[in-house]
Amino acid sequence: MRNYLVTVLLLAGLAAAQATAPAVSPQARALHNSALVVDTHADTPQRFLDEGFDMGTVTPVTEGHLDLEKARAGNLGAEFFAIWVEPSWKGQYAQHAMQLIDSVYEQAAKHPDQMVMAFSSRDILAARSGKRPRLATLMGIEGGHAIENDLGLLRDFYRLGVRYMTLTWSNTNEWADSSGDLNDPKVAHHKGLTPFGKEVVQEMNRLGMMVDVSHVSDRTFYQTLTISRAPVIASHSSARALNNHPRNMTDDMLRAVARNDGVVMVNFFSAFLDQKFLDAYKAQKPERDAAITAFEEKYKREHNVTFVPYAAEAALEKEWAAKIPRPPFSSLIDHIDHIAKVAGVDHVGLGSDFDGVTSLPEGLDSAADLPKITDALLKRGYTPEQVRKILGGNLMRVFRQVERVSHEMQTVKLKP
Ligand SMILES: [Zn+2]
């Protein structure tokens, strides 16, 4: 009897799990596992540095979205690790960015059989070929304040392997406006890019560093598109028509990216995907902020520090986000589908924001669940070829084009 009950309970649990998490058909699994899957945004380096987290550790999904086992289960082929520096750490931007870059290299060095640093589109292909494909490990700077208004530092970051830079994070810097503080009267804005900001974009083109327009204000976005000689990326942004958040892109912006031949990599954060979630998230903001401030004060007192590490705060933020029901898995697919319809299937990809967000849609707990995206896209009528483009092909096309533009700009035409 007891065994019978256990079985019934187990089956009921299984059914409940299946109801929330879409199953993956063998056809989808085969397609997914044969595709090059590229994700352009994970904040895991904060964990490397603050928690001493190792990619070889298997993390519960409540703690982390990405580790080597999850990457393997999700056939993640290339990850762009975010080099993000807290804007209040003025005077330490470049140094902290260097520490994060070092933490990524150290992970690759610790797991040479499973990870390899990659600096070009060819490196990504090389990492994925052979009998034992490895995770192609790349880096993108999130927030142009990291270069401390210095093109020399920008070039140094390129030399260290950084292959994209998000012009701003949520903070407006001294040369580009962000979408995150446009209504803050205390912030000095520039109506988009300053002349130096334009130089930054041109230098990125010359170096072969992808220009990332996630987080920037709409004006910065349009100005960047008029001056960039190479296609741009939005490394982790979703569609504003489906969820009215300034971090998301309007249909007009999506069409502009299509004309630029760039790519918009969809962010998986529940608050960027689902309007209901966003409304609830905004409603709880005063209470949440008060709780976080109280936590920060306590932490600083108890640990005798001036800054609270990102990881310490993330746990509390996750608790608050967990009070709001997760949006359905289909909300993520809706955004991919919308961008594919408005901009075209050549201009959409995946920019998870793993380990940087506090809530993901139902059934999407970590990188191990990436095959469910393939399954859902096939069910919506996308062809295998289109699915391959979304999973990584589109980003690879843009990366190659950025490399070509750089090559052309650097080639000195010698007279015969
Ligand atoms: Zn971000």
Short mmCIF file of C-alpha atoms and ligand atoms in Angstrom, two decimals:
data_model
loop_
_atom_site.label_atom_id
_atom_site.label_comp_id
_atom_site.label_asym_id
_atom_site.label_seq_id
_atom_site.Cartn_x
_atom_site.Cartn_y
_atom_site.Cartn_z
CA MET A 1 0.00 0.00 0.00
CA ARG A 2 2.74 2.32 1.00
CA ASN A 3 4.63 1.54 -2.21
CA TYR A 4 1.48 2.11 -4.19
CA LEU A 5 1.01 5.50 -2.57
CA VAL A 6 4.61 6.43 -3.23
CA THR A 7 4.19 5.44 -6.87
CA VAL A 8 1.01 7.47 -7.21
CA LEU A 9 2.67 10.46 -5.59
CA LEU A 10 5.73 10.09 -7.81
CA LEU A 11 3.58 9.90 -10.95
CA ALA A 12 1.55 12.91 -9.85
CA GLY A 13 4.77 14.82 -9.24
CA LEU A 14 6.09 13.79 -12.63
CA ALA A 15 2.87 14.89 -14.33
CA ALA A 16 3.05 18.24 -12.55
CA ALA A 17 6.66 18.67 -13.62
CA GLN A 18 5.76 17.85 -17.21
CA ALA A 19 2.88 20.31 -17.18
CA THR A 20 5.21 23.19 -16.35
CA ALA A 21 8.25 22.04 -18.31
CA PRO A 22 7.68 21.24 -21.97
CA ALA A 23 9.17 17.93 -23.01
CA VAL A 24 11.73 17.79 -25.79
CA SER A 25 10.93 15.55 -28.76
CA PRO A 26 13.69 13.25 -30.08
CA GLN A 27 13.67 15.26 -33.33
CA ALA A 28 14.17 18.55 -31.45
CA ARG A 29 16.86 16.98 -29.27
CA ALA A 30 18.76 15.76 -32.32
CA LEU A 31 18.51 19.14 -34.04
CA HIS A 32 19.56 20.99 -30.90
CA ASN A 33 22.53 18.73 -30.26
CA SER A 34 23.78 19.12 -33.82
CA ALA A 35 23.45 22.93 -33.78
CA LEU A 36 25.95 25.54 -32.69
CA VAL A 37 24.30 27.18 -29.67
CA VAL A 38 25.61 30.61 -28.74
CA ASP A 39 24.52 32.63 -25.72
CA THR A 40 25.72 36.24 -25.62
CA HIS A 41 25.20 37.11 -21.98
CA ALA A 42 25.91 35.38 -18.67
CA ASP A 43 26.88 37.17 -15.46
CA THR A 44 28.63 34.12 -14.00
CA PRO A 45 32.00 35.98 -13.65
CA GLN A 46 30.48 37.79 -10.64
CA ARG A 47 30.16 34.35 -9.08
CA PHE A 48 33.74 33.39 -10.04
CA LEU A 49 35.07 36.46 -8.31
CA ASP A 50 32.73 36.98 -5.36
CA GLU A 51 31.96 33.37 -4.43
CA GLY A 52 35.00 31.58 -5.78
CA PHE A 53 32.51 29.60 -7.86
CA ASP A 54 34.02 26.94 -10.11
CA MET A 55 32.37 25.97 -13.42
CA GLY A 56 33.09 22.31 -12.57
CA THR A 57 30.70 22.48 -9.59
CA VAL A 58 27.15 21.28 -10.20
CA THR A 59 24.97 24.05 -8.80
CA PRO A 60 21.33 23.72 -7.73
CA VAL A 61 19.25 25.84 -10.13
CA THR A 62 18.21 28.03 -7.22
CA GLU A 63 21.84 29.13 -6.88
CA GLY A 64 23.14 29.27 -10.41
CA HIS A 65 21.98 29.00 -14.00
CA LEU A 66 25.26 27.91 -15.52
CA ASP A 67 28.00 25.35 -14.87
CA LEU A 68 29.81 22.90 -17.12
CA GLU A 69 27.33 20.09 -16.59
CA LYS A 70 24.37 22.35 -17.39
CA ALA A 71 26.20 23.71 -20.44
CA ARG A 72 26.75 20.16 -21.67
CA ALA A 73 23.14 19.14 -21.02
CA GLY A 74 21.94 22.18 -22.98
CA ASN A 75 24.58 21.74 -25.71
CA LEU A 76 25.72 25.29 -25.09
CA GLY A 77 28.58 25.82 -27.55
CA ALA A 78 29.74 29.36 -26.87
CA GLU A 79 29.18 31.69 -23.96
CA PHE A 80 29.98 35.38 -23.79
CA PHE A 81 30.75 36.02 -20.13
CA ALA A 82 29.81 39.51 -18.98
CA ILE A 83 32.49 41.76 -17.54
CA TRP A 84 30.28 44.06 -15.47
CA VAL A 85 31.52 46.65 -13.03
CA GLU A 86 29.31 48.27 -10.41
CA PRO A 87 28.98 51.95 -11.43
CA SER A 88 29.42 53.22 -7.88
CA TRP A 89 32.97 51.81 -7.82
CA LYS A 90 34.41 54.85 -9.53
CA GLY A 91 38.19 54.81 -9.67
CA GLN A 92 38.23 51.00 -9.78
CA TYR A 93 36.37 50.33 -13.03
CA ALA A 94 39.25 49.09 -15.16
CA GLN A 95 40.91 47.25 -12.29
CA HIS A 96 37.73 45.40 -11.42
CA ALA A 97 37.12 44.60 -15.09
CA MET A 98 40.64 43.13 -15.22
CA GLN A 99 39.89 40.96 -12.18
CA LEU A 100 36.73 39.65 -13.85
CA ILE A 101 38.62 38.96 -17.07
CA ASP A 102 41.22 37.08 -15.05
CA SER A 103 38.49 35.03 -13.36
CA VAL A 104 37.22 33.87 -16.77
CA TYR A 105 40.71 32.90 -17.95
CA GLU A 106 41.27 31.04 -14.67
CA GLN A 107 38.11 29.00 -15.21
CA ALA A 108 39.23 28.06 -18.72
CA ALA A 109 42.67 27.15 -17.36
CA LYS A 110 41.13 24.94 -14.65
CA HIS A 111 39.00 23.01 -17.13
CA PRO A 112 41.12 22.74 -20.31
CA ASP A 113 39.27 19.57 -21.33
CA GLN A 114 35.89 21.33 -21.25
CA MET A 115 36.50 25.04 -21.83
CA VAL A 116 38.71 27.03 -24.15
CA MET A 117 39.19 30.77 -24.53
CA ALA A 118 37.92 31.95 -27.93
CA PHE A 119 38.70 35.25 -29.63
CA SER A 120 37.13 34.93 -33.07
CA SER A 121 34.31 33.28 -34.98
CA ARG A 122 36.85 30.69 -36.18
CA ASP A 123 37.90 29.97 -32.61
CA ILE A 124 34.28 29.17 -31.77
CA LEU A 125 34.07 26.67 -34.62
CA ALA A 126 37.41 25.15 -33.62
CA ALA A 127 36.25 24.76 -30.00
CA ARG A 128 33.18 22.85 -31.17
CA SER A 129 34.92 20.56 -33.65
CA GLY A 130 36.71 17.31 -32.92
CA LYS A 131 35.71 14.40 -30.72
CA ARG A 132 35.41 16.38 -27.51
CA PRO A 133 33.82 19.75 -28.16
CA ARG A 134 34.62 22.36 -25.55
CA LEU A 135 32.69 25.40 -24.38
CA ALA A 136 33.99 28.33 -26.42
CA THR A 137 34.61 30.96 -23.75
CA LEU A 138 34.32 34.60 -24.77
CA MET A 139 33.92 37.90 -22.98
CA GLY A 140 31.89 41.07 -23.39
CA ILE A 141 32.18 44.24 -21.31
CA GLU A 142 28.81 45.34 -19.96
CA GLY A 143 28.91 49.08 -19.50
CA GLY A 144 31.28 51.48 -21.28
CA HIS A 145 32.27 53.13 -17.99
CA ALA A 146 34.80 50.25 -17.68
CA ILE A 147 37.10 51.93 -20.24
CA GLU A 148 37.39 55.05 -18.03
CA ASN A 149 37.06 57.37 -21.06
CA ASP A 150 40.28 56.01 -22.52
CA LEU A 151 40.55 54.52 -26.03
CA GLY A 152 43.88 52.98 -25.00
CA LEU A 153 42.09 50.97 -22.32
CA LEU A 154 39.43 49.97 -24.86
CA ARG A 155 42.21 48.60 -27.07
CA ASP A 156 43.81 46.84 -24.09
CA PHE A 157 40.50 45.15 -23.33
CA TYR A 158 40.34 44.02 -26.96
CA ARG A 159 43.87 42.64 -26.66
CA LEU A 160 42.81 40.71 -23.56
CA GLY A 161 40.05 39.09 -25.59
CA VAL A 162 36.95 41.21 -25.03
CA ARG A 163 34.83 40.85 -28.17
CA TYR A 164 31.84 43.03 -27.46
CA MET A 165 31.07 46.04 -25.34
CA THR A 166 27.63 47.16 -24.22
CA LEU A 167 27.98 50.92 -24.61
CA THR A 168 26.21 51.53 -21.31
CA TRP A 169 24.80 49.47 -18.47
CA SER A 170 21.82 50.92 -16.53
CA ASN A 171 23.94 54.00 -15.83
CA THR A 172 24.60 56.84 -18.25
CA ASN A 173 28.38 57.22 -18.51
CA GLU A 174 30.38 60.24 -19.60
CA TRP A 175 29.86 59.57 -23.31
CA ALA A 176 26.62 57.62 -23.81
CA ASP A 177 23.07 57.76 -22.42
CA SER A 178 21.52 54.69 -20.86
CA SER A 179 17.84 53.71 -20.83
CA GLY A 180 18.18 53.06 -17.11
CA ASP A 181 18.40 56.59 -15.70
CA LEU A 182 16.82 58.81 -18.38
CA ASN A 183 14.29 60.18 -15.93
CA ASP A 184 16.82 60.89 -13.21
CA PRO A 185 17.35 64.68 -13.10
CA LYS A 186 20.58 64.24 -11.13
CA VAL A 187 22.23 62.52 -14.11
CA ALA A 188 23.91 64.60 -16.83
CA HIS A 189 22.66 63.32 -20.19
CA HIS A 190 24.14 63.86 -23.64
CA LYS A 191 21.17 63.42 -25.98
CA GLY A 192 22.69 60.10 -27.05
CA LEU A 193 26.41 59.81 -27.80
CA THR A 194 29.00 62.53 -27.22
CA PRO A 195 31.68 63.11 -29.92
CA PHE A 196 33.96 60.87 -27.83
CA GLY A 197 31.20 58.25 -27.70
CA LYS A 198 31.15 58.25 -31.49
CA GLU A 199 34.92 57.76 -31.52
CA VAL A 200 34.46 54.77 -29.21
CA VAL A 201 32.04 53.15 -31.66
CA GLN A 202 34.39 53.77 -34.59
CA GLU A 203 37.36 52.40 -32.68
CA MET A 204 35.35 49.30 -31.80
CA ASN A 205 34.60 48.85 -35.51
CA ARG A 206 38.30 49.16 -36.31
CA LEU A 207 39.32 46.72 -33.59
CA GLY A 208 36.66 44.13 -34.45
CA MET A 209 34.80 44.45 -31.15
CA MET A 210 31.05 44.01 -31.56
CA VAL A 211 29.03 47.11 -30.66
CA ASP A 212 26.30 46.14 -28.19
CA VAL A 213 23.20 48.34 -27.94
CA SER A 214 21.47 46.56 -25.04
CA HIS A 215 20.77 48.93 -22.12
CA VAL A 216 21.36 52.13 -24.13
CA SER A 217 18.71 54.85 -24.53
CA ASP A 218 16.70 54.92 -27.75
CA ARG A 219 18.62 58.00 -28.91
CA THR A 220 21.99 56.36 -28.25
CA PHE A 221 20.71 53.35 -30.17
CA TYR A 222 19.73 55.30 -33.30
CA GLN A 223 22.90 57.39 -33.30
CA THR A 224 25.04 54.28 -32.92
CA LEU A 225 23.35 52.71 -35.92
CA THR A 226 24.06 55.71 -38.11
CA ILE A 227 27.80 55.67 -37.37
CA SER A 228 28.66 51.99 -36.91
CA ARG A 229 30.28 50.58 -40.05
CA ALA A 230 29.59 47.05 -38.85
CA PRO A 231 26.35 45.33 -37.83
CA VAL A 232 25.50 45.73 -34.14
CA ILE A 233 24.22 43.30 -31.56
CA ALA A 234 21.78 43.69 -28.69
CA SER A 235 23.40 41.07 -26.46
CA HIS A 236 20.43 40.67 -24.09
CA SER A 237 17.25 42.58 -25.02
CA SER A 238 13.65 41.61 -25.69
CA ALA A 239 10.66 43.16 -27.50
CA ARG A 240 8.93 46.28 -26.17
CA ALA A 241 5.72 45.63 -28.13
CA LEU A 242 5.13 42.59 -25.89
CA ASN A 243 6.38 44.09 -22.64
CA ASN A 244 6.68 47.82 -22.19
CA HIS A 245 10.08 48.15 -20.56
CA PRO A 246 12.68 50.71 -21.73
CA ARG A 247 15.30 47.90 -21.75
CA ASN A 248 13.31 46.22 -24.52
CA MET A 249 13.37 47.23 -28.18
CA THR A 250 10.50 48.82 -30.08
CA ASP A 251 9.39 47.38 -33.42
CA ASP A 252 10.98 50.37 -35.15
CA MET A 253 14.30 49.59 -33.42
CA LEU A 254 13.98 45.93 -34.44
CA ARG A 255 13.52 46.95 -38.06
CA ALA A 256 16.52 49.29 -37.79
CA VAL A 257 18.66 46.37 -36.54
CA ALA A 258 17.45 44.33 -39.52
CA ARG A 259 18.53 47.09 -41.95
CA ASN A 260 21.90 47.18 -40.17
CA ASP A 261 22.11 43.37 -40.61
CA GLY A 262 22.61 43.03 -36.85
CA VAL A 263 21.02 40.68 -34.35
CA VAL A 264 18.84 41.00 -31.23
CA MET A 265 19.56 38.34 -28.63
CA VAL A 266 16.47 37.76 -26.50
CA ASN A 267 16.82 38.24 -22.73
CA PHE A 268 15.22 35.50 -20.58
CA PHE A 269 14.40 37.69 -17.53
CA SER A 270 10.74 37.30 -16.51
CA ALA A 271 10.39 41.08 -16.00
CA PHE A 272 11.49 41.73 -19.61
CA LEU A 273 9.30 38.96 -21.06
CA ASP A 274 5.97 39.22 -19.30
CA GLN A 275 3.95 42.37 -18.67
CA LYS A 276 2.08 40.82 -15.71
CA PHE A 277 5.35 39.89 -14.05
CA LEU A 278 6.79 43.35 -14.73
CA ASP A 279 3.75 45.10 -13.24
CA ALA A 280 3.96 42.98 -10.07
CA TYR A 281 7.73 43.50 -9.93
CA LYS A 282 7.29 47.26 -10.16
CA ALA A 283 4.53 47.21 -7.53
CA GLN A 284 6.77 45.45 -5.02
CA LYS A 285 9.70 47.81 -5.71
CA PRO A 286 9.32 50.15 -2.72
CA GLU A 287 9.12 47.25 -0.27
CA ARG A 288 11.90 45.32 -2.04
CA ASP A 289 14.24 48.32 -2.17
CA ALA A 290 13.69 49.01 1.53
CA ALA A 291 14.52 45.40 2.39
CA ILE A 292 17.64 45.47 0.20
CA THR A 293 18.85 48.76 1.67
CA ALA A 294 18.38 47.41 5.20
CA PHE A 295 20.28 44.26 4.20
CA GLU A 296 23.11 46.32 2.69
CA GLU A 297 23.49 48.47 5.79
CA LYS A 298 23.57 45.40 8.00
CA TYR A 299 26.05 43.63 5.73
CA LYS A 300 28.40 46.60 5.66
CA ARG A 301 28.29 46.92 9.44
CA GLU A 302 28.80 43.22 10.09
CA HIS A 303 31.55 42.71 7.51
CA ASN A 304 33.14 46.12 7.96
CA VAL A 305 33.13 46.81 4.18
CA THR A 306 31.94 49.71 2.04
CA PHE A 307 30.56 47.57 -0.82
CA VAL A 308 28.22 44.59 -0.69
CA PRO A 309 29.23 41.80 -3.09
CA TYR A 310 26.78 41.17 -5.89
CA ALA A 311 26.25 37.54 -4.86
CA ALA A 312 25.23 38.39 -1.31
CA GLU A 313 22.52 40.68 -2.57
CA ALA A 314 21.42 38.41 -5.41
CA ALA A 315 20.08 35.80 -2.98
CA LEU A 316 17.79 38.35 -1.36
CA GLU A 317 16.66 39.70 -4.72
CA LYS A 318 15.79 36.16 -5.81
CA GLU A 319 13.63 35.72 -2.71
CA TRP A 320 11.66 38.81 -3.68
CA ALA A 321 11.30 37.78 -7.30
CA ALA A 322 10.08 34.33 -6.17
CA LYS A 323 7.03 35.97 -4.59
CA ILE A 324 5.74 36.64 -8.12
CA PRO A 325 4.54 33.68 -10.23
CA ARG A 326 6.91 32.86 -13.07
CA PRO A 327 5.55 33.60 -16.57
CA PRO A 328 4.86 30.62 -18.84
CA PHE A 329 7.69 29.19 -20.94
CA SER A 330 5.82 30.38 -24.04
CA SER A 331 6.50 34.02 -23.08
CA LEU A 332 10.15 33.57 -24.10
CA ILE A 333 9.16 31.94 -27.39
CA ASP A 334 6.67 34.77 -28.02
CA HIS A 335 9.53 37.30 -27.93
CA ILE A 336 11.71 35.24 -30.28
CA ASP A 337 8.72 34.83 -32.58
CA HIS A 338 7.86 38.54 -32.48
CA ILE A 339 11.40 39.65 -33.33
CA ALA A 340 11.59 37.03 -36.09
CA LYS A 341 8.34 38.38 -37.56
CA VAL A 342 9.21 42.09 -37.27
CA ALA A 343 12.97 42.05 -38.00
CA GLY A 344 13.22 38.72 -39.80
CA VAL A 345 14.45 35.31 -38.71
CA ASP A 346 18.03 36.34 -39.56
CA HIS A 347 18.05 38.93 -36.78
CA VAL A 348 17.19 37.09 -33.58
CA GLY A 349 19.17 34.96 -31.14
CA LEU A 350 19.62 34.05 -27.47
CA GLY A 351 21.06 36.33 -24.77
CA SER A 352 19.96 34.58 -21.59
CA ASP A 353 21.32 36.89 -18.87
CA PHE A 354 21.96 33.70 -16.85
CA ASP A 355 23.20 34.39 -13.32
CA GLY A 356 22.29 38.04 -13.77
CA VAL A 357 18.51 37.76 -13.39
CA THR A 358 16.33 36.76 -10.46
CA SER A 359 13.50 35.02 -12.31
CA LEU A 360 13.18 32.92 -15.46
CA PRO A 361 10.02 31.59 -17.16
CA GLU A 362 8.53 28.28 -16.02
CA GLY A 363 10.43 25.23 -17.19
CA LEU A 364 13.53 27.26 -17.93
CA ASP A 365 15.68 26.82 -14.84
CA SER A 366 19.18 26.83 -16.28
CA ALA A 367 21.32 26.35 -19.39
CA ALA A 368 20.34 22.66 -19.30
CA ASP A 369 16.86 23.65 -20.51
CA LEU A 370 18.03 25.28 -23.76
CA PRO A 371 16.82 22.28 -25.87
CA LYS A 372 13.25 23.17 -24.87
CA ILE A 373 13.61 26.36 -26.93
CA THR A 374 14.43 24.30 -30.01
CA ASP A 375 11.46 22.05 -29.35
CA ALA A 376 9.09 25.01 -28.92
CA LEU A 377 10.35 26.72 -32.10
CA LEU A 378 9.83 23.55 -34.15
CA LYS A 379 6.30 23.28 -32.75
CA ARG A 380 5.65 26.87 -33.88
CA GLY A 381 6.56 25.92 -37.42
CA TYR A 382 10.14 27.10 -37.67
CA THR A 383 12.23 24.99 -40.03
CA PRO A 384 15.38 23.27 -38.71
CA GLU A 385 17.47 25.73 -40.72
CA GLN A 386 15.71 28.71 -39.16
CA VAL A 387 16.14 27.21 -35.69
CA ARG A 388 19.90 26.85 -36.29
CA LYS A 389 20.08 30.53 -37.18
CA ILE A 390 18.30 31.53 -33.98
CA LEU A 391 20.41 29.22 -31.81
CA GLY A 392 23.71 30.65 -33.02
CA GLY A 393 23.96 31.07 -36.79
CA ASN A 394 22.82 34.67 -36.78
CA LEU A 395 25.32 35.73 -34.12
CA MET A 396 28.09 33.95 -36.05
CA ARG A 397 27.15 35.85 -39.23
CA VAL A 398 27.33 39.19 -37.42
CA PHE A 399 30.61 38.27 -35.68
CA ARG A 400 32.18 37.35 -39.04
CA GLN A 401 30.94 40.60 -40.58
CA VAL A 402 32.41 42.61 -37.67
CA GLU A 403 35.72 40.81 -38.23
CA ARG A 404 35.59 41.62 -41.96
CA VAL A 405 34.92 45.32 -41.36
CA SER A 406 37.81 45.43 -38.89
CA HIS A 407 40.09 43.76 -41.40
CA GLU A 408 39.11 46.26 -44.11
CA MET A 409 39.62 49.23 -41.78
CA GLN A 410 43.05 47.98 -40.72
CA THR A 411 44.33 47.02 -44.15
CA VAL A 412 46.75 49.67 -45.35
CA LYS A 413 46.55 49.95 -49.09
CA LEU A 414 50.17 50.05 -50.26
CA LYS A 415 50.95 51.71 -53.58
CA PRO A 416 52.42 49.34 -56.17
ZN ZN B 1 22.42 43.67 -18.46
#
